[in-house]
Amino acid sequence: MTWPEIVLRAVTVLAAFLVLPLLIGQTEHKLMAHMQGRLGPMYAGGFHGWAQLVADGVKFAQKEDILPYAADRRVFRLAPAVALVPYLVALATVPIHPGVAAIDVPASLLLFLAATSVGALGTLMAGWSSGNKYSLLGGLRAAAQLISYELPIVLATASIALAAGSLSLAAITQAWRPLWLLWQLPGALVFLVAAVAELQRPPFDMPVADAELVMGAWTEYSGLRFALFLLAEYAGIVVMSLVFAAMWLGGWHGPLPDTLGWLWTLLKGFAVAVVIIWVRVAWPRLREDHLQRLAWLWLVPLGLAQLFLTGIGVVMGW
Amino acid sequence: MTALDLAFLAASVIAVAGGVLAITTRQVVHAALWLVVSLLGVAGAVLILGAELVALVLLLVYVGAVVVLVLFALMLTRAPIGPDTAHAPGLPRALAAGAVGAAVVTMLLSVLIPLAGGWGATVDRQSADSPRVAREIFTTWVWPFELLSLLLLAALIAALAVSRIQRDAP
């Protein structure tokens, strides 16, 4: 790989990392509004409020960056970066088109899993270092939730890696066949539910719970640092949607000519992101014990059953 | 010195510095976070040696699960923000611990450095890709591997049993 190519890959991923979350955010504004019988943002930028998030960004940049007196300063300042950067690495592993992925390593699936699990540390650092009871409770709930939902994610991805016979996301997408929609369906559901929980999105937003914990770990954050946490959440939606599309929905496989493979990946990823947004509007927040029950009594056994089924399938040569 | 040697040296320095800071810091949560830095260094060193599966699993298990669990446990305690002076070990104990640590490091170095080919050894990158690691685990090392999983299973069930014991109400 030559230097210009490396720079090109890095810049492309960075651009996608900064643009796609805004796109998902605007989609969420509009979709939620229409599902709730509202219009959503209509003024900023003129046409249907397309520039609302840009305006929000400018507002965040102008706000004062408040550092609480009781906070652990260095950890408090570092937390948004720890939450954000791993998703950049995770986004770089996503295969968009046959042979096109910013980081194309043999174990890119593991790289994706490791990166997203490091990202979880940011929330815990923020929760602990704020020196605030609400933040601490938020961090506590986040830690419990992340430990519980890490396991279903690993089980579901292990199943698909077993089916494809590879740990590379690109090879998994290449090996995908339409039968997998049925064969790997339980694993797909487990991953989707666990991914929403890992992102701490409604209905799994007990750690954030704005009505009882005033945003949990983010209570004390303002200005750009708060915006970085929001960006991390939406970048997480982008990453999880694209990886779901690449692994369970066949990524670039589609009826049109092969040169349009990237379009299929993006469209499928966008459809998954819409589902994640839809889930937020459709379900109320889960209680903490229900949340744990769902993970340990439903998702983990289902993931194990899927792994068993995949094992049978691989041996039988489906 | 090749580029690989330099990269390995950098990763090792990060790992050792992170480890030293983790045990010398007076703030217990900082210790957990320095442990993350140290683990990242170790994972980097393993990655440079060519075992990417081991490096990534190290990150996934230790940073993603073990450190999260440590932080979870710390949040349940009264760990203060700022230096924790209540548990300071005092000079004699710190010196004794340092001496023991230095002795262990000396012993390990005296065994491991000749094994790695002396002080002048360079990075010998093996391609330990996932199929090879899997083949090794399930052929040569299958008994230790299965024994370890049995041990973990026993620990899991024991933890469940301990947490389920009915205590008499006070």
XYZ file of C-alpha atoms in Angstrom:
488
model
C 0.000 0.000 0.000
C 1.451 3.388 -1.018
C 1.351 6.597 1.024
C -1.219 8.447 -1.148
C -3.537 5.451 -0.879
C -3.237 5.356 2.919
C -3.998 9.074 3.133
C -6.930 8.687 0.734
C -8.416 5.846 2.816
C -8.001 7.748 6.080
C -9.537 10.947 4.695
C -12.463 9.047 3.152
C -13.265 7.303 6.442
C -12.981 10.585 8.345
C -15.332 12.300 5.888
C -17.850 9.431 6.170
C -17.478 9.558 9.955
C -18.374 13.261 10.014
C -21.153 13.228 7.393
C -23.085 9.956 7.862
C -23.972 10.575 11.564
C -25.435 13.969 10.590
C -27.496 12.234 7.911
C -28.778 9.691 10.454
C -29.474 12.489 12.958
C -31.519 14.465 10.459
C -33.374 11.291 9.437
C -34.153 10.686 13.097
C -35.488 14.242 13.545
C -37.775 13.963 10.554
C -38.838 10.332 10.975
C -39.653 10.685 14.667
C -41.550 13.894 13.983
C -43.704 12.328 11.286
C -44.376 9.208 13.360
C -45.557 11.487 16.170
C -47.685 13.706 13.912
C -45.280 16.683 13.929
C -43.217 18.345 11.234
C -39.796 18.371 12.918
C -37.211 21.035 12.016
C -38.526 23.186 9.136
C -36.630 26.496 9.117
C -32.842 26.068 9.264
C -31.414 26.043 5.735
C -34.798 26.644 4.070
C -35.741 23.268 2.598
C -37.398 21.142 5.316
C -34.831 22.266 7.875
C -31.954 20.328 6.305
C -29.336 22.459 8.073
C -30.768 21.984 11.571
C -27.880 19.782 12.757
C -25.286 22.158 11.277
C -26.949 24.956 13.246
C -26.917 22.723 16.348
C -23.207 22.115 15.824
C -22.503 25.857 15.608
C -24.545 26.356 18.796
C -22.585 23.630 20.636
C -19.269 25.144 19.531
C -20.270 28.528 20.967
C -21.318 27.180 24.372
C -19.062 27.405 27.395
C -17.073 24.264 28.169
C -17.896 23.811 31.849
C -15.596 21.784 34.097
C -17.294 20.869 37.397
C -15.340 21.733 40.556
C -15.591 18.177 41.938
C -14.628 16.477 38.674
C -11.497 14.453 38.008
C -10.244 16.920 35.418
C -8.053 14.815 33.151
C -10.414 11.834 32.967
C -13.393 14.167 32.496
C -11.691 15.899 29.569
C -10.504 12.660 27.963
C -13.805 10.733 28.171
C -15.515 12.104 24.987
C -12.445 11.205 22.909
C -12.369 7.667 24.307
C -16.051 7.331 23.448
C -15.651 8.698 19.920
C -12.368 7.487 18.407
C -13.021 3.692 18.634
C -16.099 4.121 16.426
C -13.861 5.756 13.825
C -11.694 2.613 13.855
C -14.798 0.408 13.736
C -16.206 2.355 10.779
C -12.940 1.824 8.909
C -13.384 -1.965 9.022
C -16.729 -1.950 7.184
C -16.512 -3.423 3.662
C -18.509 -1.205 1.301
C -17.833 -2.811 -2.063
C -16.021 -6.004 -3.190
C -12.389 -5.330 -2.251
C -13.149 -1.879 -0.804
C -12.692 -1.432 2.943
C -10.507 1.201 4.596
C -8.868 -1.387 6.880
C -8.909 -4.766 5.150
C -7.276 -7.115 7.673
C -7.841 -10.895 8.014
C -9.590 -10.539 11.398
C -11.579 -7.351 10.753
C -14.616 -8.793 12.566
C -12.572 -9.042 15.779
C -11.162 -5.560 15.199
C -14.733 -4.245 14.961
C -15.746 -6.050 18.187
C -12.632 -4.895 20.075
C -13.044 -1.280 18.929
C -16.704 -1.024 19.936
C -15.970 -2.577 23.325
C -13.214 -0.003 23.983
C -15.673 2.763 23.106
C -17.817 1.727 26.061
C -15.035 2.860 28.413
C -15.749 6.499 27.487
C -19.197 6.396 29.086
C -17.805 4.825 32.282
C -14.992 7.391 32.506
C -17.508 10.212 32.035
C -19.871 8.742 34.631
C -17.208 8.308 37.269
C -15.172 11.467 36.758
C -18.055 13.954 36.791
C -18.280 13.907 40.592
C -22.080 13.800 40.386
C -24.476 11.201 41.791
C -26.642 11.101 38.688
C -23.589 10.576 36.506
C -22.309 7.838 38.788
C -25.668 6.013 38.652
C -25.678 6.409 34.881
C -22.159 5.011 34.642
C -23.101 2.111 36.920
C -26.122 1.216 34.797
C -24.058 1.585 31.626
C -21.379 -0.796 32.920
C -23.951 -3.437 33.936
C -25.687 -3.130 30.573
C -22.508 -3.255 28.492
C -21.234 -6.393 30.237
C -24.579 -8.144 29.719
C -24.997 -7.251 26.069
C -21.394 -7.822 24.976
C -21.918 -11.583 25.184
C -24.957 -11.830 22.817
C -23.101 -9.679 20.265
C -20.066 -11.964 20.371
C -22.260 -15.092 20.119
C -24.214 -13.755 17.137
C -21.092 -12.648 15.266
C -19.330 -15.923 16.111
C -22.217 -17.777 14.492
C -21.974 -15.814 11.250
C -18.176 -16.138 11.204
C -18.603 -19.904 11.598
C -21.103 -19.981 8.742
C -18.787 -18.061 6.418
C -15.644 -19.808 7.650
C -13.772 -16.524 8.084
C -13.144 -13.715 10.562
C -12.905 -11.111 7.820
C -15.999 -8.956 7.279
C -15.306 -8.772 3.548
C -15.024 -12.570 3.263
C -18.227 -12.998 5.280
C -20.115 -10.669 2.942
C -18.626 -12.481 -0.047
C -19.778 -15.861 1.307
C -23.297 -14.611 2.050
C -26.199 -16.331 0.314
C -29.966 -15.508 0.426
C -30.606 -18.696 2.455
C -28.764 -17.048 5.353
C -31.694 -14.642 5.799
C -33.601 -17.602 7.184
C -30.767 -19.717 8.591
C -29.135 -16.867 10.520
C -32.347 -15.065 11.448
C -32.182 -15.724 15.242
C -28.588 -14.502 15.341
C -29.552 -11.423 13.338
C -32.321 -10.549 15.802
C -29.982 -11.117 18.762
C -27.363 -8.836 17.216
C -29.850 -6.090 16.368
C -31.339 -6.016 19.878
C -27.928 -6.217 21.554
C -26.521 -3.519 19.258
C -29.315 -1.100 20.213
C -28.601 -1.915 23.875
C -24.849 -1.458 23.403
C -25.492 1.985 21.917
C -27.735 2.772 24.917
C -30.509 3.867 22.597
C -34.180 3.712 23.581
C -35.749 1.358 24.642
C -32.432 0.388 26.304
C -31.540 3.877 27.515
C -31.696 3.231 31.268
C -28.137 4.661 31.671
C -29.133 7.902 29.922
C -32.770 8.133 31.094
C -33.206 11.896 30.766
C -36.383 11.923 32.885
C -34.825 10.274 35.967
C -31.031 10.540 35.666
C -30.887 13.784 33.628
C -28.767 12.125 30.888
C -26.767 9.940 33.284
C -23.061 10.005 32.485
C -23.481 13.124 30.306
C -25.144 15.306 32.982
C -22.143 17.558 33.574
C -21.067 17.904 29.960
C -21.776 20.985 27.883
C -20.723 22.509 24.617
C -18.465 20.609 22.252
C -17.724 17.724 24.619
C -21.444 16.965 24.925
C -21.718 17.201 21.132
C -18.882 14.663 20.815
C -20.863 12.173 22.940
C -23.896 12.714 20.702
C -21.688 12.250 17.631
C -20.360 9.011 19.138
C -23.936 7.736 19.575
C -24.899 8.484 15.977
C -21.586 7.202 14.621
C -22.371 4.039 16.608
C -25.717 3.733 14.809
C -23.925 4.113 11.458
C -21.302 1.486 12.344
C -23.768 -1.053 13.743
C -26.167 -0.604 10.802
C -23.453 -0.994 8.176
C -21.951 -4.041 9.909
C -25.410 -5.593 10.247
C -26.036 -4.955 6.551
C -22.637 -6.400 5.607
C -23.013 -9.545 7.723
C -26.694 -10.499 7.738
C -28.182 -8.694 4.740
C -25.461 -9.533 2.246
C -23.817 -6.105 1.897
C -23.076 -5.512 -1.765
C -25.136 -8.451 -3.110
C -28.067 -7.143 -5.165
C -29.813 -7.427 -8.523
C -28.172 -4.463 -10.305
C -24.697 -4.672 -11.991
C -21.773 -5.391 -9.678
C -20.395 -1.857 -9.979
C -23.331 -0.651 -7.849
C -22.395 -2.873 -4.879
C -21.475 0.112 -2.660
C -24.946 1.548 -3.221
C -26.550 -1.663 -1.943
C -24.392 -1.654 1.193
C -25.296 1.948 1.938
C -29.024 1.446 1.210
C -29.232 -1.685 3.383
C -27.317 0.064 6.161
C -29.675 3.030 5.939
C -32.701 0.717 6.173
C -31.268 -0.858 9.354
C -30.619 2.605 10.801
C -34.256 3.514 10.098
C -35.320 0.403 12.041
C -33.103 1.472 14.983
C -34.752 4.923 14.922
C -38.207 3.360 14.595
C -37.593 1.172 17.651
C -36.929 4.337 19.673
C -40.365 5.716 18.826
C -42.231 2.425 19.176
C -41.204 1.114 22.610
C -41.084 2.634 26.104
C -37.889 2.418 28.153
C -37.143 -0.958 29.760
C -36.729 -1.200 33.517
C -33.250 -2.208 34.735
C -34.211 -5.743 35.869
C -36.244 -6.362 32.692
C -33.206 -5.274 30.720
C -30.972 -7.801 32.444
C -33.597 -10.545 32.133
C -33.883 -9.935 28.400
C -30.117 -10.253 27.964
C -29.497 -13.344 30.081
C -32.740 -15.306 29.661
C -33.497 -14.570 26.019
C -30.580 -13.230 24.024
C -27.781 -15.450 25.418
C -29.742 -18.752 25.063
C -30.953 -17.666 21.624
C -27.397 -16.827 20.613
C -26.166 -20.204 21.847
C -28.987 -21.986 19.979
C -28.037 -20.082 16.829
C -24.410 -21.131 17.270
C -25.551 -24.760 17.613
C -27.763 -24.478 14.512
C -24.919 -22.903 12.548
C -22.610 -25.727 13.643
C -25.107 -28.287 12.312
C -25.481 -26.309 9.103
C -21.736 -26.069 8.518
C -21.237 -29.801 9.117
C -24.156 -30.672 6.831
C -22.806 -28.258 4.208
C -25.842 -25.970 3.804
C 17.033 -1.784 14.046
C 14.237 -2.260 11.574
C 10.901 -0.442 11.612
C 9.348 -3.508 13.269
C 11.940 -3.360 16.078
C 11.178 0.309 16.659
C 7.423 -0.333 16.693
C 7.893 -3.222 19.110
C 10.071 -1.048 21.347
C 7.442 1.715 21.368
C 4.644 -0.730 22.225
C 6.733 -2.266 25.007
C 7.550 1.149 26.480
C 3.840 2.009 26.492
C 3.024 -1.321 28.159
C 5.695 -1.003 30.861
C 5.024 2.691 31.524
C 1.292 2.001 31.766
C 1.947 -0.844 34.183
C 4.268 1.234 36.392
C 1.769 4.109 36.493
C -1.063 1.662 37.265
C 0.670 0.430 40.428
C 2.130 3.756 41.595
C -0.880 6.037 41.152
C -2.708 7.077 44.322
C -6.097 7.165 42.549
C -7.724 3.785 42.273
C -9.785 4.510 39.139
C -6.714 5.933 37.433
C -5.008 2.610 38.142
C -7.740 0.823 36.177
C -7.368 3.302 33.312
C -3.563 2.977 33.253
C -4.149 -0.773 33.076
C -6.038 -0.118 29.822
C -2.993 1.764 28.464
C -0.729 -1.088 29.514
C -2.990 -3.681 27.870
C -3.091 -1.626 24.673
C 0.724 -1.690 24.696
C 0.813 -5.458 25.188
C -1.756 -5.965 22.424
C 0.338 -3.761 20.146
C 3.482 -5.798 20.877
C 1.640 -9.076 20.183
C 0.226 -7.592 16.979
C 3.724 -6.617 15.811
C 4.867 -10.200 16.442
C 2.180 -11.295 13.974
C -0.495 -12.832 16.226
C -3.407 -10.543 15.435
C -6.042 -12.957 16.766
C -4.379 -13.051 20.189
C -3.943 -9.259 20.233
C -7.563 -8.523 19.349
C -8.977 -11.117 21.750
C -6.783 -9.578 24.469
C -8.412 -6.206 23.776
C -11.915 -7.640 23.535
C -11.704 -9.653 26.763
C -9.503 -7.504 28.986
C -10.436 -3.957 27.952
C -13.993 -4.744 26.890
C -14.982 -6.980 29.788
C -12.450 -7.174 32.637
C -11.689 -3.455 32.960
C -15.378 -2.604 32.554
C -16.083 -5.040 35.402
C -13.301 -3.469 37.525
C -14.732 0.007 36.928
C -18.226 -1.284 37.745
C -16.973 -2.690 41.053
C -15.091 0.551 41.825
C -18.220 2.601 41.235
C -19.957 0.536 43.931
C -17.237 1.410 46.475
C -16.389 4.703 48.145
C -13.401 5.240 45.833
C -12.844 9.006 46.105
C -12.096 11.409 43.284
C -8.570 12.535 44.079
C -5.744 10.757 45.913
C -6.716 7.950 48.272
C -4.508 8.433 51.351
C -6.404 6.000 53.574
C -4.801 3.008 51.885
C -1.266 4.333 51.456
C 1.125 1.433 52.173
C 3.865 3.363 53.958
C 7.576 3.355 53.066
C 8.721 -0.054 54.495
C 5.955 -1.975 52.745
C 6.452 -0.056 49.505
C 10.204 -0.835 49.591
C 9.577 -4.523 50.326
C 7.027 -4.749 47.501
C 9.449 -3.006 45.162
C 12.229 -5.444 46.081
C 9.976 -8.456 45.458
C 8.855 -6.981 42.151
C 12.432 -6.295 41.057
C 13.442 -9.854 42.001
C 10.602 -11.349 39.928
C 11.484 -9.140 36.945
C 15.171 -10.159 37.200
C 14.263 -13.841 37.369
C 11.891 -13.629 34.383
C 14.411 -11.629 32.334
C 17.224 -14.094 33.086
C 15.040 -16.923 31.775
C 13.246 -15.209 28.901
C 16.030 -13.154 27.301
C 18.258 -16.165 26.451
C 15.107 -17.910 25.217
C 14.354 -14.993 22.863
C 17.919 -15.008 21.534
C 19.874 -12.652 23.803
C 19.847 -8.843 24.083
C 20.552 -8.297 20.409
C 17.475 -10.232 19.259
C 15.352 -8.614 16.554
C 11.635 -8.968 15.917
C 10.980 -12.294 14.226
C 7.511 -11.860 12.786
C 5.613 -15.163 12.675
C 2.421 -15.364 10.694
C 0.183 -16.761 13.426
C -3.100 -16.242 11.593
C -6.396 -17.458 13.028
C -6.542 -20.872 11.270
C -3.058 -21.692 12.566
C -3.908 -20.622 16.140
C -7.128 -22.659 15.952
C -5.292 -25.731 14.649
C -2.681 -25.482 17.419
C -5.340 -25.077 20.125
C -7.404 -28.032 18.977
C -4.511 -30.421 18.298
C -1.336 -29.882 20.351
C -2.891 -27.905 23.186
C -6.345 -29.477 23.273
C -6.014 -30.965 26.790
C -4.834 -27.780 28.537
C -7.495 -25.876 26.603
C -10.315 -28.207 27.681
C -9.023 -28.300 31.263
C -9.031 -24.509 31.362
C -12.597 -24.346 30.099
C -13.598 -26.901 32.737
C -11.914 -24.767 35.400
C -13.779 -21.688 34.193
C -17.065 -23.586 34.193
C -16.439 -24.749 37.765
C -15.656 -21.173 38.823
C -18.834 -19.954 37.129
C -21.038 -22.503 38.898
C -19.276 -21.859 42.198
C -19.872 -18.113 41.860
C -23.549 -18.815 41.224
C -23.696 -21.121 44.256
C -21.989 -18.547 46.507
C -24.382 -15.801 45.438
C -27.411 -18.092 45.920
C -26.645 -19.229 49.493
C -29.593 -18.343 51.712
C -28.358 -16.401 54.715
C -30.424 -16.202 57.883
C -32.102 -12.861 58.330
C -30.312 -10.766 60.984
